Structures are given as structure tokens and as C-alpha cells.
XYZ file of C-alpha atoms in Angstrom:
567
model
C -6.118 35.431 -0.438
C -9.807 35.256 0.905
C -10.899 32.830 3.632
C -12.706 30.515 0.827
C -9.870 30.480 -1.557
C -7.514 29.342 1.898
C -9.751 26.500 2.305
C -10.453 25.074 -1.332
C -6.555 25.626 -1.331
C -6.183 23.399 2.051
C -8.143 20.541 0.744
C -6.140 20.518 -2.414
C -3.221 20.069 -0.360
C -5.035 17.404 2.207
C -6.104 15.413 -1.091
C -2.828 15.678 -3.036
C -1.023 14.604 0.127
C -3.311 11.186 1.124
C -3.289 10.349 -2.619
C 0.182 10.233 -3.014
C 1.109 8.437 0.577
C 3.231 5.055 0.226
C 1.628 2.177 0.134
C 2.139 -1.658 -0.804
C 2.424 -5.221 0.902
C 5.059 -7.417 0.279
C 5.313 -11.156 1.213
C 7.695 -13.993 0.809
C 7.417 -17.689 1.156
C 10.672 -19.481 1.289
C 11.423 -22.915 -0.526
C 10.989 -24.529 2.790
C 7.700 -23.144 3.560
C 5.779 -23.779 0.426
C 3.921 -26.648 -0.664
C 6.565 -28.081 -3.128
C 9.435 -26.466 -2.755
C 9.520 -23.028 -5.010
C 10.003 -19.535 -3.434
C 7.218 -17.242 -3.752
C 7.706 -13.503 -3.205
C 4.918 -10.949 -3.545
C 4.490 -7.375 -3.372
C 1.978 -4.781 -4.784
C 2.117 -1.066 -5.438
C -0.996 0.390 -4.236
C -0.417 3.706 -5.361
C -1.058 5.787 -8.886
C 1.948 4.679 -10.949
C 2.566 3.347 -14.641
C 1.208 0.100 -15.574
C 3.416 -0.565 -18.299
C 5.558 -3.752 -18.474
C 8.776 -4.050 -20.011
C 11.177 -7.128 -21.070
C 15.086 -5.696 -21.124
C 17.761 -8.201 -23.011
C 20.576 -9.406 -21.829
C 23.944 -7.314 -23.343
C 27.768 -7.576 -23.225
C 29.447 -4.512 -22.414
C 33.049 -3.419 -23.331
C 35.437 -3.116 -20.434
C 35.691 0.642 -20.151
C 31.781 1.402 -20.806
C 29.751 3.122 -17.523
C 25.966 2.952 -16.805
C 24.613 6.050 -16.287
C 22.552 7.189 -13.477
C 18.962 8.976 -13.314
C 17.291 10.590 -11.125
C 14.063 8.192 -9.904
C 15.874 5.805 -12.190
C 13.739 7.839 -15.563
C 16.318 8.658 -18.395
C 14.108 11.738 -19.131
C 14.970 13.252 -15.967
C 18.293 14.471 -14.453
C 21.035 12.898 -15.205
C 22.971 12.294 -11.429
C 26.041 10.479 -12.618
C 27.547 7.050 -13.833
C 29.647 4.206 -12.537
C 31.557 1.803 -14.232
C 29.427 -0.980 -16.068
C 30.031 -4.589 -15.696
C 30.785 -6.869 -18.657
C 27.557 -8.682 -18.889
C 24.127 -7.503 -17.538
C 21.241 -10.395 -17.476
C 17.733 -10.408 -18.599
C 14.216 -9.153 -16.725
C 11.140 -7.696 -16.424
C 11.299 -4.166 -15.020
C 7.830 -1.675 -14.707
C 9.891 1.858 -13.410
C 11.137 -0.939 -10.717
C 12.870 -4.085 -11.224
C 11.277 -7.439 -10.789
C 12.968 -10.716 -11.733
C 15.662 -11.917 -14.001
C 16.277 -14.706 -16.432
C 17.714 -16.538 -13.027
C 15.036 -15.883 -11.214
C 16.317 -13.505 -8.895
C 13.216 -11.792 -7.907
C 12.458 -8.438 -5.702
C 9.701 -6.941 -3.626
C 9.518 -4.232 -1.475
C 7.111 -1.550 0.177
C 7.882 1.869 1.211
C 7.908 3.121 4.675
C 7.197 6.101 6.817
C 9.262 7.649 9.074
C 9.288 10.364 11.270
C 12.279 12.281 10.533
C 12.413 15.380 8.517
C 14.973 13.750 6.062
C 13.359 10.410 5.722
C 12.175 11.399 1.964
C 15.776 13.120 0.179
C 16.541 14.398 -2.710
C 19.714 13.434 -4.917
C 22.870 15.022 -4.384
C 26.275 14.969 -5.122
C 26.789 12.328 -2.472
C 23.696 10.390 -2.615
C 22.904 9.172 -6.425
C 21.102 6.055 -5.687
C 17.405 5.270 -5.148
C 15.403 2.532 -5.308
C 14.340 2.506 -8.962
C 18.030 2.357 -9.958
C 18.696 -0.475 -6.891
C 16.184 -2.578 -8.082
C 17.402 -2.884 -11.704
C 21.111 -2.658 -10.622
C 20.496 -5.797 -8.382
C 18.556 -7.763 -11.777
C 21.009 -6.751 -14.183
C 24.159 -8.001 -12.120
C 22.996 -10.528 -10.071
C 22.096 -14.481 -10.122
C 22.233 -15.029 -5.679
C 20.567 -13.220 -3.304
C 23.457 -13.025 -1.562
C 25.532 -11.646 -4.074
C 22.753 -9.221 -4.476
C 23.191 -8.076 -0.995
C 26.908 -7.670 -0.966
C 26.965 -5.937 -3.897
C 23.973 -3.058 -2.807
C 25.682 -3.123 0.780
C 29.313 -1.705 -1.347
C 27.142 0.576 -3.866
C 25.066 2.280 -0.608
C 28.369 2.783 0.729
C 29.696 4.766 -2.384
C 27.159 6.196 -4.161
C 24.485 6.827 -1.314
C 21.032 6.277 -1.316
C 18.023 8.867 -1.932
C 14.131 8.872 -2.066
C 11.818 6.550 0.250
C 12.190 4.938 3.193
C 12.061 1.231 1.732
C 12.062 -2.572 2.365
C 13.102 -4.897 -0.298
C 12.983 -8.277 -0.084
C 15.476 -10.150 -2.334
C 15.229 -13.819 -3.078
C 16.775 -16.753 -5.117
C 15.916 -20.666 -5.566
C 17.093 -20.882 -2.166
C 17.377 -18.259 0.324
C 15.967 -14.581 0.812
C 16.863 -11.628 2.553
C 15.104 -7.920 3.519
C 17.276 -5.776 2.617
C 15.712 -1.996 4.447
C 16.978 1.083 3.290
C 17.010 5.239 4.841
C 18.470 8.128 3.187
C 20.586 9.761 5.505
C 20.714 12.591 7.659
C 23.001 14.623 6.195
C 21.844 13.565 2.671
C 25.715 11.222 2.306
C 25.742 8.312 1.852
C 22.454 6.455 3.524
C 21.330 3.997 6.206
C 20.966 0.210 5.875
C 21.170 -3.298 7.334
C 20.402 -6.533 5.321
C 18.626 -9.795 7.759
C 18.625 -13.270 6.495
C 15.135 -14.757 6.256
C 14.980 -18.432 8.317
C 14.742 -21.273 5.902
C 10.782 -22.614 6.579
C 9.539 -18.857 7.759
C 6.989 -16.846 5.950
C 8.316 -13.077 6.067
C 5.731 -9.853 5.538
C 6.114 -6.200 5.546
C 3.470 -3.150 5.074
C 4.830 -0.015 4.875
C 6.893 -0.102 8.121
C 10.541 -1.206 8.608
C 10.265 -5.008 10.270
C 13.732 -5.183 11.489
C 13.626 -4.337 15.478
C 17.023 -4.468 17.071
C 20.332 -5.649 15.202
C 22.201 -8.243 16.845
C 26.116 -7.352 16.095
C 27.273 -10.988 16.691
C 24.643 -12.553 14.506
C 25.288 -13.304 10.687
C 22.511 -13.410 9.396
C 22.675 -9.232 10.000
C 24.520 -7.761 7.209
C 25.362 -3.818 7.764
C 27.866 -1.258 7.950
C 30.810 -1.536 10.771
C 30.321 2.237 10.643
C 26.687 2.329 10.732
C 26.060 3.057 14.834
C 28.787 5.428 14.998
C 27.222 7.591 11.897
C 23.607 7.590 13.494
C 25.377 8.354 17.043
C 26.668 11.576 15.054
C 23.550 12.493 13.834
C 21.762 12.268 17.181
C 19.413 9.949 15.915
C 20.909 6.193 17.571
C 18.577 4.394 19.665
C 20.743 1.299 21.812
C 18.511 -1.265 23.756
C 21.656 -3.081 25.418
C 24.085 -2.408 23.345
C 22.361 -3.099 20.084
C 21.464 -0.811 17.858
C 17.648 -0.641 17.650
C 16.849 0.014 13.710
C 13.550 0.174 14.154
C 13.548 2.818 16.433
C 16.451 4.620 15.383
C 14.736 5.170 11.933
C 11.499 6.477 13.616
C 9.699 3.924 11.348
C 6.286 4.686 12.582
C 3.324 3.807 10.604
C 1.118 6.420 8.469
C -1.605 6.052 11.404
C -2.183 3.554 13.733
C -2.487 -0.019 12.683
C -2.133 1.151 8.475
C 0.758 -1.195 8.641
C 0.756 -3.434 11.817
C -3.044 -4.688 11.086
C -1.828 -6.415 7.650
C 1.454 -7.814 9.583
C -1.078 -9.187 11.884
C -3.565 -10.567 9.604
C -0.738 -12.450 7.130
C 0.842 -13.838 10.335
C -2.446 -14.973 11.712
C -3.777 -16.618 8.326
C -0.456 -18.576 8.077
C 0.244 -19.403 11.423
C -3.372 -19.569 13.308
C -1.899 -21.469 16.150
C 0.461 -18.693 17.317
C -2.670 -16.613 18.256
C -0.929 -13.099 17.431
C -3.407 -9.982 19.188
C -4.409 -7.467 16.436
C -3.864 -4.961 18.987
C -0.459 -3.622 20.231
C 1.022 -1.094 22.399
C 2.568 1.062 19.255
C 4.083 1.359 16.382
C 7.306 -0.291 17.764
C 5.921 -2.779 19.275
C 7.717 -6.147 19.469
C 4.387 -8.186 19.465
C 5.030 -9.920 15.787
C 8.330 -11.697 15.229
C 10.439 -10.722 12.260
C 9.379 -13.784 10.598
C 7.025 -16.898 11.214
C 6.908 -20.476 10.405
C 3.535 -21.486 8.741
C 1.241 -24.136 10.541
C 1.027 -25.649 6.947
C 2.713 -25.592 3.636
C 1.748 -22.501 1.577
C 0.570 -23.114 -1.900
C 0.523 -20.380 -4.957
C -2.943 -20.656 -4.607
C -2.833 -19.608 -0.516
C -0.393 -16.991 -1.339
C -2.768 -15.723 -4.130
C -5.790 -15.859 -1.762
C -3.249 -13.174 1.015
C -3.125 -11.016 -1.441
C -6.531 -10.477 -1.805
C -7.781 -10.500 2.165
C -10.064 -7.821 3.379
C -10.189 -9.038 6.845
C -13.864 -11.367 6.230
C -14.837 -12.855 9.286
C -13.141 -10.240 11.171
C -14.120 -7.112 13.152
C -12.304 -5.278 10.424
C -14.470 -6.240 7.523
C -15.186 -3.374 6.308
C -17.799 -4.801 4.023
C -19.843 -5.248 7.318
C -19.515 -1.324 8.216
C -21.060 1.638 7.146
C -17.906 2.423 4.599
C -19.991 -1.337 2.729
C -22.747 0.834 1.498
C -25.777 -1.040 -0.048
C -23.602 -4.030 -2.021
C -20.928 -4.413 1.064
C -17.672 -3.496 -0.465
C -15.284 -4.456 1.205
C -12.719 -1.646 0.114
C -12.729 2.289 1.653
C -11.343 5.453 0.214
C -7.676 6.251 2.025
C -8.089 7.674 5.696
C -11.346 5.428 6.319
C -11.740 1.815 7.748
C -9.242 -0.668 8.431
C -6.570 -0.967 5.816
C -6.568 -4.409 4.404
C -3.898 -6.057 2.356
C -5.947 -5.963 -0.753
C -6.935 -2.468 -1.849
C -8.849 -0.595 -4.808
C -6.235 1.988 -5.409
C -3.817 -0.913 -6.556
C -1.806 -0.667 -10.069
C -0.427 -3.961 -10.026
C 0.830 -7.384 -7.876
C 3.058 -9.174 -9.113
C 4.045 -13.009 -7.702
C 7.368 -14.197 -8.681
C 8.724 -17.659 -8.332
C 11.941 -19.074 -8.175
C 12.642 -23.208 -8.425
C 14.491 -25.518 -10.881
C 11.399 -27.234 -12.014
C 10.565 -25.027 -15.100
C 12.486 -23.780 -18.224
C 11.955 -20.072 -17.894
C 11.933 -17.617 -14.652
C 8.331 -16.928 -13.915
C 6.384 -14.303 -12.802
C 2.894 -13.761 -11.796
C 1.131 -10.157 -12.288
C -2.251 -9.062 -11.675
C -3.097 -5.959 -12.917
C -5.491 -3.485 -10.714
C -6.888 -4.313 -7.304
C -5.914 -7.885 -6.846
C -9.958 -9.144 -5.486
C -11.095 -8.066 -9.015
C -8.056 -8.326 -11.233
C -6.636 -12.063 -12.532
C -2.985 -13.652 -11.956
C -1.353 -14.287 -15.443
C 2.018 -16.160 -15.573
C 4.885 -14.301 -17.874
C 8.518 -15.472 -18.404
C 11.326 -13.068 -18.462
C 10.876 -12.614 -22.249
C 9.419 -10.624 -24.336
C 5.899 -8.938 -22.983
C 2.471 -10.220 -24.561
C 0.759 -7.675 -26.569
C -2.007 -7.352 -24.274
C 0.803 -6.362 -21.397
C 3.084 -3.814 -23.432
C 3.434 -0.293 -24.154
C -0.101 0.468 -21.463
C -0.747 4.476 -20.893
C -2.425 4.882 -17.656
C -4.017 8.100 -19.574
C -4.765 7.092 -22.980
C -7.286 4.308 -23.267
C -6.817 1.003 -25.375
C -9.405 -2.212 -25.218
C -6.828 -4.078 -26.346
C -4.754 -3.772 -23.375
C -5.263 -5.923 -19.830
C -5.398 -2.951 -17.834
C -8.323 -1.215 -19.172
C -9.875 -4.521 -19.408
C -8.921 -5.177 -15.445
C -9.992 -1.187 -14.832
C -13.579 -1.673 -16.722
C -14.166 -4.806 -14.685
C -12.853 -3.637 -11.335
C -14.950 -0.466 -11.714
C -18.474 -2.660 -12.083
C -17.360 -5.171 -9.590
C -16.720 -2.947 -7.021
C -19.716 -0.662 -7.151
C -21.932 -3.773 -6.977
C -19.977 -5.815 -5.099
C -22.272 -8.546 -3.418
C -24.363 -8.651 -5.979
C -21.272 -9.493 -8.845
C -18.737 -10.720 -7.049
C -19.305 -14.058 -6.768
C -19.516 -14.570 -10.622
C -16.129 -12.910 -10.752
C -14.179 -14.678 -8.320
C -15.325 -17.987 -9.572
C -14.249 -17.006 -13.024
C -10.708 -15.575 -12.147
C -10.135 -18.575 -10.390
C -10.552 -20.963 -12.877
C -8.889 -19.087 -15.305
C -5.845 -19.052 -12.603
C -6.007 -22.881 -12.194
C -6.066 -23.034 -15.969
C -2.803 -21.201 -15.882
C -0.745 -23.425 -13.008
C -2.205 -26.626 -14.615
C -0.413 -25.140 -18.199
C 2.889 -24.801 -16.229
C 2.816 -27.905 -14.218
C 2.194 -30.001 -18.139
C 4.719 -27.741 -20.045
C 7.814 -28.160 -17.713
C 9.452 -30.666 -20.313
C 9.121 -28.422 -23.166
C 12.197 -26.999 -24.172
C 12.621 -23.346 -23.121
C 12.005 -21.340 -26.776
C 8.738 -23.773 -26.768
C 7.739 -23.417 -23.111
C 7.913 -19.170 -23.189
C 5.746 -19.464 -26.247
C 3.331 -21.290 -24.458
C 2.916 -19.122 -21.666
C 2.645 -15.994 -24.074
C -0.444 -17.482 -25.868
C -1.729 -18.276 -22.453
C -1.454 -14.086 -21.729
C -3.915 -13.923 -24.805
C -6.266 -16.495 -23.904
C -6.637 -14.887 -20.099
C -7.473 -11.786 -21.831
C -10.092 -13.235 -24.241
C -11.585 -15.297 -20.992
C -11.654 -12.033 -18.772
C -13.447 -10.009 -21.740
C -16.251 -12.657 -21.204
C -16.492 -12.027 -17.913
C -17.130 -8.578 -18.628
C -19.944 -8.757 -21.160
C -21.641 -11.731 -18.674
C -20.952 -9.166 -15.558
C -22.810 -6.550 -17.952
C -25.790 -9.251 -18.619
C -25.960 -10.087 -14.724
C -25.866 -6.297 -13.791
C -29.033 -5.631 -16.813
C -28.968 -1.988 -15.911
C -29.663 -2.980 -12.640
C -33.042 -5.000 -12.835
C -31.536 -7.999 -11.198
C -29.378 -6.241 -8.502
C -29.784 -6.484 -4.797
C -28.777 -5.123 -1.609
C -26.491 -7.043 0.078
C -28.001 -8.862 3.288
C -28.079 -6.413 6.401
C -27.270 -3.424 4.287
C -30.716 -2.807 3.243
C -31.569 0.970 3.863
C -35.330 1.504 6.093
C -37.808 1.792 3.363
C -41.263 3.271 4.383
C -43.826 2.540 1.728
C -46.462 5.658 0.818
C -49.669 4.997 1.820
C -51.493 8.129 1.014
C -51.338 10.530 -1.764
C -51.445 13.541 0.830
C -48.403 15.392 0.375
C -45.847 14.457 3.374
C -42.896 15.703 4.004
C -39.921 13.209 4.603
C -37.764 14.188 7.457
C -34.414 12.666 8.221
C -33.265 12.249 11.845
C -30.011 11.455 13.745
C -31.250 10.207 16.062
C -28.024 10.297 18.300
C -27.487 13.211 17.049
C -30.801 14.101 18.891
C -29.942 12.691 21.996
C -26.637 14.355 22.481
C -28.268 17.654 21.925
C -30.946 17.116 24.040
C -28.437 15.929 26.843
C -26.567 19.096 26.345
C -29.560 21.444 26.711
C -30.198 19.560 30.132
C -26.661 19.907 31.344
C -26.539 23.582 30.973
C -29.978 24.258 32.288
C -28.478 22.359 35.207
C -25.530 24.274 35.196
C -27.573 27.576 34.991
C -29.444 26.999 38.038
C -26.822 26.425 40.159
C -23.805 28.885 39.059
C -26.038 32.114 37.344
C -26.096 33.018 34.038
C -22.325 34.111 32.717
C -22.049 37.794 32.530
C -21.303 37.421 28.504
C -24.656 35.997 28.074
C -25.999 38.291 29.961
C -25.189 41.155 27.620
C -26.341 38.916 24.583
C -23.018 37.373 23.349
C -22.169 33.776 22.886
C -18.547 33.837 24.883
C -16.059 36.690 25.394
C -13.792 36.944 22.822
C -10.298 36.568 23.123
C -10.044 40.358 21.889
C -12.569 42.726 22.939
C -14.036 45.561 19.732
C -15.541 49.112 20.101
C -18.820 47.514 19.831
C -18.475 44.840 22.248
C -16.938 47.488 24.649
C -19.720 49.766 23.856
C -21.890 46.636 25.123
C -20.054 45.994 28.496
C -20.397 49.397 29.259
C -23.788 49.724 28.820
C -24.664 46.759 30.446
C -22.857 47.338 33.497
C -24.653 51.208 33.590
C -28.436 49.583 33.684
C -27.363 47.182 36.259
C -25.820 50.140 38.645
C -28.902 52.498 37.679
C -31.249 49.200 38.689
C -29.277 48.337 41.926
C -29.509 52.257 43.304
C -33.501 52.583 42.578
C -33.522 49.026 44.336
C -31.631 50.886 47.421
């Protein structure tokens, strides 16, 4: 393989590798900490996966049936296995993950990195779980959180776990839990531990495990007796006195610094200004942000909506206010540049799910491409709207909410300062047109109250296919468009039809070379000229040729002729 093929090879690699790294935020409000008492939980998958929505009905099983198991949780792919089904499995919406059921048991989660080798497993004969399956095991079987845990905890425990590093979060009407989850070192089995969210606190991970060190004599720590003793095997247990630390013991460091801890920070700071959290820490393990926080205030569904689309404004992170802004200040980057904020352009979907006994149905709020550009539409755990169901990511349909989101996203974002305005007013109100449906439909009986909400999926489409055509009119093939302010590039107007030629400087660029050529002029007067100069090279190679040789020697026989005729 030539040199050129090697390197159009290496950035192949480079890309496929950033494109498919982990990424997602996932936040949860508990009853206590929102402004009227529901539970809010939200998480996004910022990564290239399927956009499709499904509704799964409820079933009764006979006693000796088995579910079986897939690997990534697909039914196309490799079958792993099967375990004994229970007699009645519950309602929900599921995309390849679980999301909430009919009792509005909801998940979220994000997956982590990790430094060890085995952090991302394969199935095996001893390890036929992964998070797909855990996610839809937990919705089909499940009405507490609790219960939820318990029963994962036992299944771990039997049936191992595979795949990703993960957090869940799992969360009832009442109470929540993270639930974080490592495949094991020898590939049996798997790692986890389970901590109880405070009633009042506002909880938030971003791709890094959150739980620090567990405290044995704690309940609201839910692991394996055995847990210690199996990562003291594996020569991977990390004690701080006489606790295990998780944290560390995982090697849950972050894909570079701040990826992860710069979101924790930001959510923290947003809901609890007063605690005046540092956005800088000493690394990835640092202790700096609690586990979870109260809020200053009550959170609304509105402030939680508003998280999920922060890009650090009024920050020094803004990226709209860098370079990476270009002429209409976005305030997204490409992977691997800038700060990475909690809303993002490579997003498939964020859903917000909410769990209370005011309404009829279990409700659940998705938003379909980056979150900034994309708009929150409510959907019960029935049957999927039209405009939500059977979506190809590859095979484009105007008739479906994610091309829709996709065309609108794609305008928004390449003119950003100069559009977004008109779009954020208009998602908005088409958002508060949604909550103020729910809050008058609560009465309705439930058959009544699902219908409701479906035709409300229709009319958010219609509304955001207006916003479209008037984003089109605004944009007028770019006659009304301007730079955003500060981001306007140095213009210098012709004067003179003599031909000129433009020439671009860096000017820093200059400088440092400039300050190099001084430095080894200085250098050169007081040490000599080095000897591989001398004889017209650059700098002697590690490995000396014939013709370099050749060169030495030749050299070196001038210099001795020169010296004698000098004596």
C-alpha cells in the first residue's frame, strides 16, 4: 500500500471513528423539583441512529412461553438466547430503545466512555443482555421504578450485560433512580450499582458515569454484595476508605476534556445559580459537582425544554461568538471542535417524558433533530401519528416530521442569526399551543383525550411546514440576509480598475516566522553554523545513505585540504 493510499485510509478511519463516538444528555426533574408536581426526565441521542417511532400493545402470555433475546435488541440479528416470559407485558413507545409505558414509567440514559479495553463487549454465552433489550425489558414488566431496579439488578446478575458503558435513569410518578451499567472484564456477567435520586434534586449526566464512591451502609445504593470482590479479581477496584470508588474503578473518563463535565456544569449552574459551580476542574474524576442538586426555583416543562437546547450564550463557550460561528454565528461545531454544548446538530431525537396523575394517558414529549431547530410534540403511549411512523433515515418522505425537522434544521443552521429568531418564536408558540391542549383536555376521558393529542401531532406538522415556506420567503435566495453583528469579514472596496492582486496574510503567522528567523540568526552567531548545514542538509538523519556519506566525506576532505594550505 502506497504512502497516499495509507493516509486517505487513516482519515477514513479518524472520520468513521469521531462519527460514531457516544453521545447524548440526559436530565431528570423529580416531582419535588418541578413547578407542579410531575416528573420530567429527558435525554437525547446525538448520534446517527433510526428515527422511527413505534407504539407496542400490551399482551398476555401463556405460562410456559419465553421472550427471546437479540443481539443489540434487533430481531434481524443474532439470536443470543431466551428467558422465561412473564404473564402480562404493558404498553410503550420504544425507537430501537425503550421509552415510557402506559404507567408512565419512563427511561433515559447516555452512554459513557471508559478507559478499559473491555468497556465496549460483545455478546457471549454469559453475557446476553444490553441496553436495547434492558430498556424494553424494564417497560414491558414494570409499573415502579423500584421494581424496575430490582428486577434489572437479578437479570444483570444472570444473564450479564454487553455493549456500552451506560447510565439510565429510571423514573415513576414519584421517585427516580440512575441505574449505571459496565460490561465486565471477563465478558460474565457485568458491573452495576443503582443510586436513589433525592426527592427535590435535579439529576444530569453527559456521557460520563456520575456515581463517585458507593457508600455500603447507605440505601439508597443498590448493587451487588459480590460486586468489590469481582472487580478486586480483575485488578481493576479502586477503594477510597473502604468504599468502593465506581467512578474510578470503571475508568469513566470523558471522550476529551470537559465533552462531558462542561454540560454537567452548565445544567447545574442554570438550575442552581446560587451554588456558583467553577466550569473548570482538576479532571475527569473530579468531585467538584455533586451527584445531584436542588434547584434555586421550581423547574417548569418550559425551563426543562429551554436545557435542552443551551449552547452556552452569554458564556465564554458560545461558540456562536468564535471563529467555529462563521458569518451567521452558529452556535453549533462539527465533533472535535469548540465546546460541546448540551444541544447539538448531529441530534436524531429528544424525547421529554412525564410522569403525574393529572392526565388520562402517559405522555411523552419528542423533538425530532437538533432540539434549537426542531419542535416538542406531546404523544401518548398509543398508537404513533402518521407523521411519526414507519420514518427511513435513507429514503425521503415530506410527509414525515423528520424530513420536515431535517429541511428546516438544514436552512436554520446555515443562516443562523439571520433566521433564527423567526424560528424560535414559532416553535415556541406552537409548544405553548401544545401544554395549553393538555392542561384543558385532562377531564376528557382517556379514548377521547389520546385522540386529541394525535390530531395535535398533525396540526404541529402543518404549523412547522409554514415555517418552512416563510423561512424560504425570509431567506429570498439570500437578498435579505446579513452577517451576524461582529462576524462581518474585512471588506476592501476596488477603487481602480488596474489589475491588483489580492494577497492574504496571517499575520501571526508572519510574526512567528519572523521571530524564528531572528532566533536562529542569534543562535548562529554565537554557537557556528551546525556541521549538517554546513554540507547543505537540513538535519542529520537518523540513518545515514551512500549519498549523504559520499557528502560527509567530501566535505570533511576540502576542509583538511583548506586547513593545510592555511598552515
Amino acid at each position: 500500500m502506497n504512502k497516499l493510499n495509507k493516509y486517505f485510509l487513516s482519515i477514513l478511519l479518524s472520520s468513521s471513528i469521531i462519527s460514531s463516538a457516544d453521545a447524548g444528555t440526559v436530565m431528570y426533574v423529580s416531582p419535588q423539583a418541578s413547578d407542579n408536581g410531575t416528573a420530567y426526565l429527558s435525554f437525547s441521542i446525538d448520534r446517527k441512529v433510526s428515527p422511527n417511532v413505534m407504539y407496542v400493545e400490551a399482551a398476555d402470555h401463556e405460562s410456559d412461553e419465553m421472550r427471546e433475546i437479540y443481539e443489540d435488541g434487533d430481531p434481524s440479528l443474532k439470536f443470543l438466547g431466551q428467558i422465561p416470559q412473564v404473564n402480562h407485558t404493558f404498553a410503550y413507545i420504544k425507537t430501537e430503545y425503550g421509552i415510557i409505558n402506559e404507567n408512565s414509567l419512563m427511561l433515559g440514559f447516555c452512554e459513557n466512555s471508559s478507559a478499559h479495553k473491555f468497556a465496549k463487549s460483545k455478546p457471549s454465552e454469559k453475557a446476553i443482555l444490553c441496553l436495547q433489550e434492558i430498556t424494553k425489558l424494564a417497560l414491558e414488566r414494570c409499573v415502579k421504578a423500584s421494581d424496575a431496579i430490582a428486577m434489572l439488578s437479578q437479570m444483570i446478575d444472570k444473564y450479564g450485560y454487553y455493549g456500552t458503558p451506560s447510565t439510565l435513569v429510571i423514573s415513576d410518578k414519584e421517585e427516580g433512580y440512575v441505574l449505571e451499567l459496565m460490561p465486565s472484564a471477563d465478558n460474565a456477567g457485568g458491573y452495576y450499582v443503582a443510586r436513589k435520586i433525592p426527592q427535590g434534586h435535579f439529576f444530569v449526566a453527559a456521557d460520563q458515569f456520575r456515581i463517585q464512591s458507593i457508600d455500603k451502609d447507605n440505601p439508597d445504593f443498590i448493587f451487588n454484595d459480590n460486586l468489590i470482590s469481582r472487580m478486586q479479581q480483575a485488578d481493576i477496584a479502586q477503594l477510597t476508605s473502604g468504599n468502593l470508588n465506581w467512578l474510578r474503578s470503571v475508568k469513566g473518563n470523558e471522550i476529551r476534556p470537559y465533552y462531558s463535565l462542561r454540560r454537567v456544569w452548565r445544567a447545574m449552574s442554570i438550575v442552581a445559580p446560587s451554588k456558583n459551580y467553577s466550569p473548570w476542574v482538576s479532571g475527569w474524576a473530579s468531585t467538584a459537582y455533586p451527584f445531584s442538586v436542588a434547584p434555586d426555583s421550581k423547574i417548569s416543562l418550559m425551563d426543562l425544554i429551554a436545557l435542552t437546547r443551551d449552547t452556552y450564550t452569554g458564556t465564554q463557550f458560545d461558540n456562536a461568538t468564535k471563529g467555529t460561528g462563521g458569518l451567521f454565528a452558529t452556535p453549533y461545531t462539527h465533533e472535535n471542535y469548540g465546546e460541546r454544548s448540551i444541544a447539538n446538530e448531529n441530534t436524531t431525537y429528544t424525547f421529554i417524558s412525564q410522569a403525574n396523575k393529572q392526565t388520562p394517558s402517559a405522555i411523552t414529549w419528542l423533538s425530532l433533530g437538533p432540539s434549537g431547530e426542531g419542535t416538542y410534540v406531546p404523544l401518548t403511549v398509543n398508537k404513533i401519528p402518521s407523521v411519526y411512523a414507519d420514518t427511513s433515515r435513507t429514503e425521503y418522505d415530506e410527509k414525515k416530521m423528520w424530513w420536515l425537522s431535517k429541511r428546516i434544521s438544514y436552512l436554520t443552521v446555515g443562516y443562523y442569526s439571520s433566521l433564527s429568531d423567526m424560528l424560535k418564536t414559532r416553535v415556541l408558540e406552537q409548544e405553548q399551543h401544545s401544554l395549553t391542549l393538555i392542561n384543558h383536555s385532562k377531564g376528557l376521558p382517556k379514548d377521547r383525550f389520546n385522540r386529541v393529542i394525535e390530531n395535535n401531532s398533525r396540526t404541529a406538522f402543518n404549523r412547522m411546514q409554514k415555517l418552512y415556506e416563510n423561512l424560504l420567503e425570509k431567506h429570498d435566495g439570500g437578498y435579505m440576509l446579513r452577517y451576524a453583528e461582529g462576524h462581518n469579514p474585512k471588506f476592501i472596496p476596488v477603487d481602480s480598475y488596474k489589475k491588483h492582486e489580492v494577497v492574504h496574510v496571517d499575520k501571526e503567522k508572519e510574526k512567528a516566522e519572523i521571530h524564528k528567523k531572528a532566533e536562529t540568526s542569534a543562535n548562529l552567531k554565537k554557537e557556528g553554523i551546525p556541521f549538517y548545514n554546513a554540507i547543505g542538509i537540513d538535519k542529520l538523519p537518523d540513518r545515514l545513505d551512500f549519498n549523504v556519506f559520499s557528502k560527509i566525506l567530501s566535505t570533511t576532505q576540502e576542509y583538511m585540504k583548506h586547513q593545510n594550505n592555511k598552515n
